[in-house]
mmCIF file of C-alpha atoms in Angstrom:
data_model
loop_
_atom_site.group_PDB
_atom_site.id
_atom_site.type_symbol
_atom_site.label_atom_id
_atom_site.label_comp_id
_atom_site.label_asym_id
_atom_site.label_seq_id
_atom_site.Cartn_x
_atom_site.Cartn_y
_atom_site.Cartn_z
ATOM 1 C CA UNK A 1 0.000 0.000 0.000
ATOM 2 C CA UNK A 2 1.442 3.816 -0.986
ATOM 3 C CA UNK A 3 1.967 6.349 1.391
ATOM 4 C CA UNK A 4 -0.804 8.163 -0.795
ATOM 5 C CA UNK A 5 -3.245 6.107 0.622
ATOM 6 C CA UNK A 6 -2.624 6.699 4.376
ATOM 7 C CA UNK A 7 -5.481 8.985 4.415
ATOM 8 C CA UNK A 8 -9.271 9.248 5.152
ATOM 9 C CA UNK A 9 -9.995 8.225 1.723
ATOM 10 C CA UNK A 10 -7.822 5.300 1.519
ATOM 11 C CA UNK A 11 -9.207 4.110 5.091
ATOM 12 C CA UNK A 12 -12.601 4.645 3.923
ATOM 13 C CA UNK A 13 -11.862 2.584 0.151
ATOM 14 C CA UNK A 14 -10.045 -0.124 1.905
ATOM 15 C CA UNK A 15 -12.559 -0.146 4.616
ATOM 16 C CA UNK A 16 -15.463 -0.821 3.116
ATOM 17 C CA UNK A 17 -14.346 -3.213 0.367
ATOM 18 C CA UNK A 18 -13.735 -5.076 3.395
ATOM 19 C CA UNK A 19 -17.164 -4.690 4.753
ATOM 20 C CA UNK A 20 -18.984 -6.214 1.230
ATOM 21 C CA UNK A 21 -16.189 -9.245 1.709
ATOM 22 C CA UNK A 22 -17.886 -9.825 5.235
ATOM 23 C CA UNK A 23 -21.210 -9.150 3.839
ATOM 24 C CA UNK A 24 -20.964 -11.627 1.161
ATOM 25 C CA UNK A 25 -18.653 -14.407 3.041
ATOM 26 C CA UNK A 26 -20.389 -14.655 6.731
ATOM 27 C CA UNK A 27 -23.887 -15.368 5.481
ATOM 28 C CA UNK A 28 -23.699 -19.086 5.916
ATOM 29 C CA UNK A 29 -22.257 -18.353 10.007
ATOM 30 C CA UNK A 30 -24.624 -15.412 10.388
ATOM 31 C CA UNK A 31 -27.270 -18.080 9.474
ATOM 32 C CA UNK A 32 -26.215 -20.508 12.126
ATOM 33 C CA UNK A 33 -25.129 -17.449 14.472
ATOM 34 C CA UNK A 34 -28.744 -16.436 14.363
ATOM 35 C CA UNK A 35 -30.337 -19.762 14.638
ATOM 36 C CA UNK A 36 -28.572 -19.792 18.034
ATOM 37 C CA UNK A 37 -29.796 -16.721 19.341
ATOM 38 C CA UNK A 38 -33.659 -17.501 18.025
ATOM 39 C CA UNK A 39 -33.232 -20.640 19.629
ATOM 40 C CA UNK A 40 -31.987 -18.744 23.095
ATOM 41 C CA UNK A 41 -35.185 -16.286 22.629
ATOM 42 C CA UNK A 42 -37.563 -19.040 22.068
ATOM 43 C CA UNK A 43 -36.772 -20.611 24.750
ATOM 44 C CA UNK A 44 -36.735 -17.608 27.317
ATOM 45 C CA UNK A 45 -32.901 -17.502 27.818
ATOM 46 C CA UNK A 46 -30.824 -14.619 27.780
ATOM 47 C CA UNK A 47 -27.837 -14.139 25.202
ATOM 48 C CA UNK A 48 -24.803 -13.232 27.499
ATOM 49 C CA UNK A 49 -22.224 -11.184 25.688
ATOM 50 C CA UNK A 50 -18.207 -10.560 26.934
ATOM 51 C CA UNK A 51 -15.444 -8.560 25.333
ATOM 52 C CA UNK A 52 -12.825 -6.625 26.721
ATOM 53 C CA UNK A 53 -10.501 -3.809 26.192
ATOM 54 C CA UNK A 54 -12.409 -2.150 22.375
ATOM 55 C CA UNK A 55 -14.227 -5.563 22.128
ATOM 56 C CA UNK A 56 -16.592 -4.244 24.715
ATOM 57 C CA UNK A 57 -17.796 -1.506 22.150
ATOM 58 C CA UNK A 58 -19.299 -4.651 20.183
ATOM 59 C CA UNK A 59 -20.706 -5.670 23.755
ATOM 60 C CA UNK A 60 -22.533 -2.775 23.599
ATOM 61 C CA UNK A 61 -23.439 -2.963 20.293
ATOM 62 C CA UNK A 62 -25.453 -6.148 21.428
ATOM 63 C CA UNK A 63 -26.703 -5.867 25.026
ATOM 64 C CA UNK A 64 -29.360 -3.351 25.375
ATOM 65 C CA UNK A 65 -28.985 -1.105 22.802
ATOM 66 C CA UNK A 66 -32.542 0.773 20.435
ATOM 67 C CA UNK A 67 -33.361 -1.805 17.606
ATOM 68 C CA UNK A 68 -31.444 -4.898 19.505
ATOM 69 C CA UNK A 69 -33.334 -7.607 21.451
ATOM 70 C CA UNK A 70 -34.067 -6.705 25.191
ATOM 71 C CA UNK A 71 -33.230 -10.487 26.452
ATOM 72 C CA UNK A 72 -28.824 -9.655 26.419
ATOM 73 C CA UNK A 73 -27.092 -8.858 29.067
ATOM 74 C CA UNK A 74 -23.074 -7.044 29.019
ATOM 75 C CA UNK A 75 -20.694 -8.861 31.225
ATOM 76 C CA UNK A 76 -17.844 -6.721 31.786
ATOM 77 C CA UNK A 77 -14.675 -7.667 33.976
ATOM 78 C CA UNK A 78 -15.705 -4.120 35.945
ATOM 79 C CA UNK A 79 -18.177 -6.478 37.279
ATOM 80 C CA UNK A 80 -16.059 -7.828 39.515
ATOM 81 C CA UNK A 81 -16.311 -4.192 41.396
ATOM 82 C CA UNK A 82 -20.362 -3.568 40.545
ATOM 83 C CA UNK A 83 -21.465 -6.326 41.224
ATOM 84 C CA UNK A 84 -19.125 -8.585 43.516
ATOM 85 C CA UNK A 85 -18.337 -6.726 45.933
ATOM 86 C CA UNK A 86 -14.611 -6.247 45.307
ATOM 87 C CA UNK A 87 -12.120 -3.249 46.014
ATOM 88 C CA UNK A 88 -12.163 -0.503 43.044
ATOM 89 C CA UNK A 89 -8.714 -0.446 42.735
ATOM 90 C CA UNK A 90 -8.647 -4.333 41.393
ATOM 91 C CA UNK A 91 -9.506 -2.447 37.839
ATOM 92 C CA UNK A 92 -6.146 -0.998 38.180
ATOM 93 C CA UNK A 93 -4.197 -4.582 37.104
ATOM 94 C CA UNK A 94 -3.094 -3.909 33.663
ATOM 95 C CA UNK A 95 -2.869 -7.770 33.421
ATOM 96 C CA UNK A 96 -6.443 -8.525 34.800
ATOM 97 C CA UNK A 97 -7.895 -10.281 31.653
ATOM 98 C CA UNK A 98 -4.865 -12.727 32.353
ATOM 99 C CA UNK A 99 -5.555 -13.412 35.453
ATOM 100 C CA UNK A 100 -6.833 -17.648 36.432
ATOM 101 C CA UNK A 101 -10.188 -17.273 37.546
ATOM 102 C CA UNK A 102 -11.456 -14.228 36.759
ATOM 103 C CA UNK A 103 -14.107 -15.466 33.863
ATOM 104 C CA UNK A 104 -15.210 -18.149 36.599
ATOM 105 C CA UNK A 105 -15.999 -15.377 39.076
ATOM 106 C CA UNK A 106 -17.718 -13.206 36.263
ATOM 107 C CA UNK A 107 -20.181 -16.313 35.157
ATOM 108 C CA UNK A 108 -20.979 -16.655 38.653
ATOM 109 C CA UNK A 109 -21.864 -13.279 39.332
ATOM 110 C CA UNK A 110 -24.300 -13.045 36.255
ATOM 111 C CA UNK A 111 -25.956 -16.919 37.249
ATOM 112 C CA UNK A 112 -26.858 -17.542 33.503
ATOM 113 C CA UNK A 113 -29.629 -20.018 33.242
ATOM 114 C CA UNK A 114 -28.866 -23.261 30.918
ATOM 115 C CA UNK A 115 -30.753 -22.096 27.839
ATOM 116 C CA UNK A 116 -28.670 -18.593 27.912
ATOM 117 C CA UNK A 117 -26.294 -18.463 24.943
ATOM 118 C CA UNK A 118 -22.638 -16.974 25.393
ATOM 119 C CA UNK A 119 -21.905 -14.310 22.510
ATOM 120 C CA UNK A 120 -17.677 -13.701 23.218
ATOM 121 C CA UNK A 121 -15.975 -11.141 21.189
ATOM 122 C CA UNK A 122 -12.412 -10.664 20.632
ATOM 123 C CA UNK A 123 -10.336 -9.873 17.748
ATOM 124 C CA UNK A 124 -7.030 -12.212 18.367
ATOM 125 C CA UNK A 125 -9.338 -14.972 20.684
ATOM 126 C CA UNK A 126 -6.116 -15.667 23.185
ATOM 127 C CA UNK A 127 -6.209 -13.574 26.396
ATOM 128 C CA UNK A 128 -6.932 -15.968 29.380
ATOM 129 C CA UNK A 129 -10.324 -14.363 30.338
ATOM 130 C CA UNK A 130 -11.625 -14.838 27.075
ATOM 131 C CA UNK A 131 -10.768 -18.586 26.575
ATOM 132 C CA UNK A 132 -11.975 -19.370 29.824
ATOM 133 C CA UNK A 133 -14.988 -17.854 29.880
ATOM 134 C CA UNK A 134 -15.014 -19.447 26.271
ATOM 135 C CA UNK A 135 -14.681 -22.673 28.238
ATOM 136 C CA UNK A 136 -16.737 -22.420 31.563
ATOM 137 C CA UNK A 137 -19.678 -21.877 29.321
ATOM 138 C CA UNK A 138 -19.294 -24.387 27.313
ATOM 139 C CA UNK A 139 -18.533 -26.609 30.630
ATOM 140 C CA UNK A 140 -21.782 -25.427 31.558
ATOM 141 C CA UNK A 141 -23.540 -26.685 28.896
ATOM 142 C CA UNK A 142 -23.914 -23.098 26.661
ATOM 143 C CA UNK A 143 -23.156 -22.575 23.250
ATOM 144 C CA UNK A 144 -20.846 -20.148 22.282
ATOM 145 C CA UNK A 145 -21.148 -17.960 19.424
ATOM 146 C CA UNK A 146 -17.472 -16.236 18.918
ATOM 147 C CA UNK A 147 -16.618 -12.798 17.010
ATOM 148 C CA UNK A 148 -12.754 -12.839 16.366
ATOM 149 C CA UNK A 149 -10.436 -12.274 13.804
ATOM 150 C CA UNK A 150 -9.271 -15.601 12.123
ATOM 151 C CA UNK A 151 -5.903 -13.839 10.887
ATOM 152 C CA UNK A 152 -4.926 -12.797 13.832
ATOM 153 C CA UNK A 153 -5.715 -15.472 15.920
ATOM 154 C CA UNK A 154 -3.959 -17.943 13.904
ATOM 155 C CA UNK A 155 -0.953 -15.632 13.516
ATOM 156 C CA UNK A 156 0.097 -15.852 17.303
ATOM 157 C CA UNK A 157 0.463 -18.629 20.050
ATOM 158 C CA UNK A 158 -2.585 -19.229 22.740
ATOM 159 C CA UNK A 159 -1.751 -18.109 25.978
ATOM 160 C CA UNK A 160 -4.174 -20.014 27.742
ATOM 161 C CA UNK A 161 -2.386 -23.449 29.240
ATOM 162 C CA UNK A 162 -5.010 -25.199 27.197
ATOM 163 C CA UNK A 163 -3.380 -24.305 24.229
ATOM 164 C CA UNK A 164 -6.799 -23.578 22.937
ATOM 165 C CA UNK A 165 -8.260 -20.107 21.696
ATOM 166 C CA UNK A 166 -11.074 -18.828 20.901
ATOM 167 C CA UNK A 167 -12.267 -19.929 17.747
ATOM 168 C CA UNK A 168 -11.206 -23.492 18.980
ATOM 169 C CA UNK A 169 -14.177 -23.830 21.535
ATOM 170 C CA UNK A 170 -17.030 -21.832 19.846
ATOM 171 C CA UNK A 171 -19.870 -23.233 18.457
ATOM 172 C CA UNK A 172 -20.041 -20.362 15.291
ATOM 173 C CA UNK A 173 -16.833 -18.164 14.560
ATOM 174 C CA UNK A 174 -17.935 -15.009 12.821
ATOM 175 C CA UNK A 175 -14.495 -14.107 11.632
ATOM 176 C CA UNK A 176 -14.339 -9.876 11.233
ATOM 177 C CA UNK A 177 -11.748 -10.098 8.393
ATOM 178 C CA UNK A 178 -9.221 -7.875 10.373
ATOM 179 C CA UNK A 179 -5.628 -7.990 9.751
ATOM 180 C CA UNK A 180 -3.373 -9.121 12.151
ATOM 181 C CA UNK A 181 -3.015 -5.702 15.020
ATOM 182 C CA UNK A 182 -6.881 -4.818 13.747
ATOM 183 C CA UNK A 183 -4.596 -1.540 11.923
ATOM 184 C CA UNK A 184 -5.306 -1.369 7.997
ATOM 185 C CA UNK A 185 -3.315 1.067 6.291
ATOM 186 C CA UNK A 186 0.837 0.274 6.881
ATOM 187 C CA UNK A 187 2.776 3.341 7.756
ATOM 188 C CA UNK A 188 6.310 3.903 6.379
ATOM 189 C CA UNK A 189 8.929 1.945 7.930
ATOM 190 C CA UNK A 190 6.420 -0.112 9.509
ATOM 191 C CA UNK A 191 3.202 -0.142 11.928
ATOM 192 C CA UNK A 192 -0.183 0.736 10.972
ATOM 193 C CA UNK A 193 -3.150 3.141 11.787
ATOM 194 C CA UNK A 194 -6.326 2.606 11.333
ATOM 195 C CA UNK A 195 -8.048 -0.412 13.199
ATOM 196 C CA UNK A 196 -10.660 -2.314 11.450
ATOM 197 C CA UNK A 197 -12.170 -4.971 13.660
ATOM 198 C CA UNK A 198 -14.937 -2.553 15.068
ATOM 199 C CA UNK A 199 -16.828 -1.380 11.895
ATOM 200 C CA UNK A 200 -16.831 -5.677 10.673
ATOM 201 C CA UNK A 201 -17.775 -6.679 14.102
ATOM 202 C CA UNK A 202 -20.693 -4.236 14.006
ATOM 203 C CA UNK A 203 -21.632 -5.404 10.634
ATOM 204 C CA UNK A 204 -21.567 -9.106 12.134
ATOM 205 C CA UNK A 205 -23.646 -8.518 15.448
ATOM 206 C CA UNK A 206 -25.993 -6.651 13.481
ATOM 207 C CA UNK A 207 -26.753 -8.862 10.781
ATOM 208 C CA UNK A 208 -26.699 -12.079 13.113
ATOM 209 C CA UNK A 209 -29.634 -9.983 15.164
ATOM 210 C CA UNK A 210 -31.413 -9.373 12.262
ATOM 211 C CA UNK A 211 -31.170 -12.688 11.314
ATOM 212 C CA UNK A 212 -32.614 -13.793 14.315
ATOM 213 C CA UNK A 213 -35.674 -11.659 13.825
ATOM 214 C CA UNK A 214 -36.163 -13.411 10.668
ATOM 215 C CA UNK A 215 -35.486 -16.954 12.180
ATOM 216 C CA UNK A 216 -38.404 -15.995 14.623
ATOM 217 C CA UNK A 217 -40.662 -14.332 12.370
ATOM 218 C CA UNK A 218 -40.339 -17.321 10.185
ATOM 219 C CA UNK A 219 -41.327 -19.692 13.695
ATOM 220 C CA UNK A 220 -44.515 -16.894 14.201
ATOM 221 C CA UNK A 221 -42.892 -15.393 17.099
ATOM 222 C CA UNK A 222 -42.455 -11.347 17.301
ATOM 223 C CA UNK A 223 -38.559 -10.704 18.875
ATOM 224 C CA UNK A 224 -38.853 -8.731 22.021
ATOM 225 C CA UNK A 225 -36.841 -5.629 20.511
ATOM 226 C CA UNK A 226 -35.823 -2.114 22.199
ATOM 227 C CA UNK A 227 -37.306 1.249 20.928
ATOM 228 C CA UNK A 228 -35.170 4.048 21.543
ATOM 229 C CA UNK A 229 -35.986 5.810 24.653
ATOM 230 C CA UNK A 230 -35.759 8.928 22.938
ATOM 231 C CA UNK A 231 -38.955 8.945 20.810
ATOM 232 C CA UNK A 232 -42.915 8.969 22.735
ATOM 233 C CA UNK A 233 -43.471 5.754 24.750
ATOM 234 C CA UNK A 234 -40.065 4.708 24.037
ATOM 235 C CA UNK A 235 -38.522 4.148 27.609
ATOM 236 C CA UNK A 236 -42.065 3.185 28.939
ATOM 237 C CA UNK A 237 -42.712 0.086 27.213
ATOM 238 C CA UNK A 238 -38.617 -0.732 26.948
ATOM 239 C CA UNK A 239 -39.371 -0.781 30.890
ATOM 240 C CA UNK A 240 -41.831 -3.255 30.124
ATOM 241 C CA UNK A 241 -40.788 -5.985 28.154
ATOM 242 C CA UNK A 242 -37.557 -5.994 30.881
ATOM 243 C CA UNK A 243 -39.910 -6.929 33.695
ATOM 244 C CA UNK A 244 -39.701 -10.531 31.800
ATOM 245 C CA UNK A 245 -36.188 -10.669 32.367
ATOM 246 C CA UNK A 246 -36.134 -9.124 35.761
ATOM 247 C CA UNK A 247 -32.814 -10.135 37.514
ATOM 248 C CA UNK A 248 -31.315 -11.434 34.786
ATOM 249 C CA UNK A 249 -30.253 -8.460 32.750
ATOM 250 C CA UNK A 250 -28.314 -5.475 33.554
ATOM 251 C CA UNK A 251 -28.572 -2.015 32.630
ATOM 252 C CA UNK A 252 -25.318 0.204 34.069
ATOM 253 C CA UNK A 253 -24.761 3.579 33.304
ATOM 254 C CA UNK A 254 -21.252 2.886 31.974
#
């Protein structure tokens, strides 16, 4: 790639020629990605989704958002403080998401039931957290549906004394397409800028939800789906449908 096209132009070309690659090469995983969550729906279970560091931005993306399905809830490691009681400053460990145990703890603070399905989202699949939430689901009887990025993942070694990643345990892989370091455009005498992983991953959840719709639709079931608070009745009948799900999803300001 030229120097020429370290730019906002050349991000946005090589960007989205990506995106119709994605588009056109999920559809058979979205398919079964979506399947899975219809089946989770159907069956009044809640789709549990866990990313760290930017993957939490797809978390988001997922769990509770206008135009998304109200039964998801976001597991974040800053549980550990909201919810489990421990001291703020355990957030401060820059090597948290490493740590043995951690995912264990996080499962048992959200007490999934056995017909929630596990959405985990991270773009090189190898931090311990990750696999072993990966794991303790499936240990648990869940299936996993897994957003990573294949290149990446298969260009570096698992950490997890396993030896297994991500993409190794999951049920469905939607792979984002992102180069190995997410970064698209390569700099001069090496490194990159401009990280990819977000915009596919968006793409991905997206189209798997919509998916689902149509998976349920299709059954002659209506998905319970968020209206943005912002227009009339909006946040009054969001309130409603989560009285179904009382206790099992979370809402947090942050």
């Amino acid at each position: 790639m030229s120097v020429e096209s370290v730019n906002a132009d050349g991000f946005a070309r090589e960007s989205l020629a990506v995106l119709d690659r994605v588009a056109e090469s999920a559809r058979g995983e979205v398919r079964r990605a979506a399947e899975l969550i219809a089946e989770c729906v159907a069956a009044d279970g809640v789709i549990q989704a866990f990313g760290t560091g930017h993957s939490q931005a797809l978390v988001l993306e997922l769990a509770g958002r206008a135009g998304g399905l109200v039964p998801t809830n976001r597991l974040s490691i800053a549980d550990l403080v909201l919810f489990g009681g421990e001291d703020p400053s355990v957030l401060d460990d820059p090597l948290l998401e490493r740590r043995s145990g951690v995912a264990e703890r996080l499962y048992q603070l959200a007490e999934p039931q056995a017909q929630d399905l596990f959405v985990i989202i991270s773009n090189s699949g190898v931090n311990n957290v990750i696999v072993e939430m990966a794991l303790h689901a499936k240990d648990w009887g869940h299936k996993v549906i897994a957003i990573t990025s294949l290149t990446h993942t298969r260009a570096v070694t698992a950490s997890h004394p396993s030896g297994s990643k991500l993409a190794d345990i999951a049920d469905v892989v939607l792979d984002n397409s992102a180069p190995r370091g997410d970064a698209l455009l390569d700099l001069p005498g090496g490194g990159a800028i401009g990280a990819l992983s977000t915009l596919t991953g968006v793409l991905l959840v997206q189209m798997a939800v919509a998916e689902s719709a149509a998976v349920l639709l299709e059954a002659g079931k209506r998905p319970p789906v968020y209206v943005s608070a912002n227009v009339p009745g909006g946040f009054e009948g969001n309130l409603e449908l989560e009285k179904h799900y009382a206790g099992r999803i979370r809402r947090t300001a942050s």
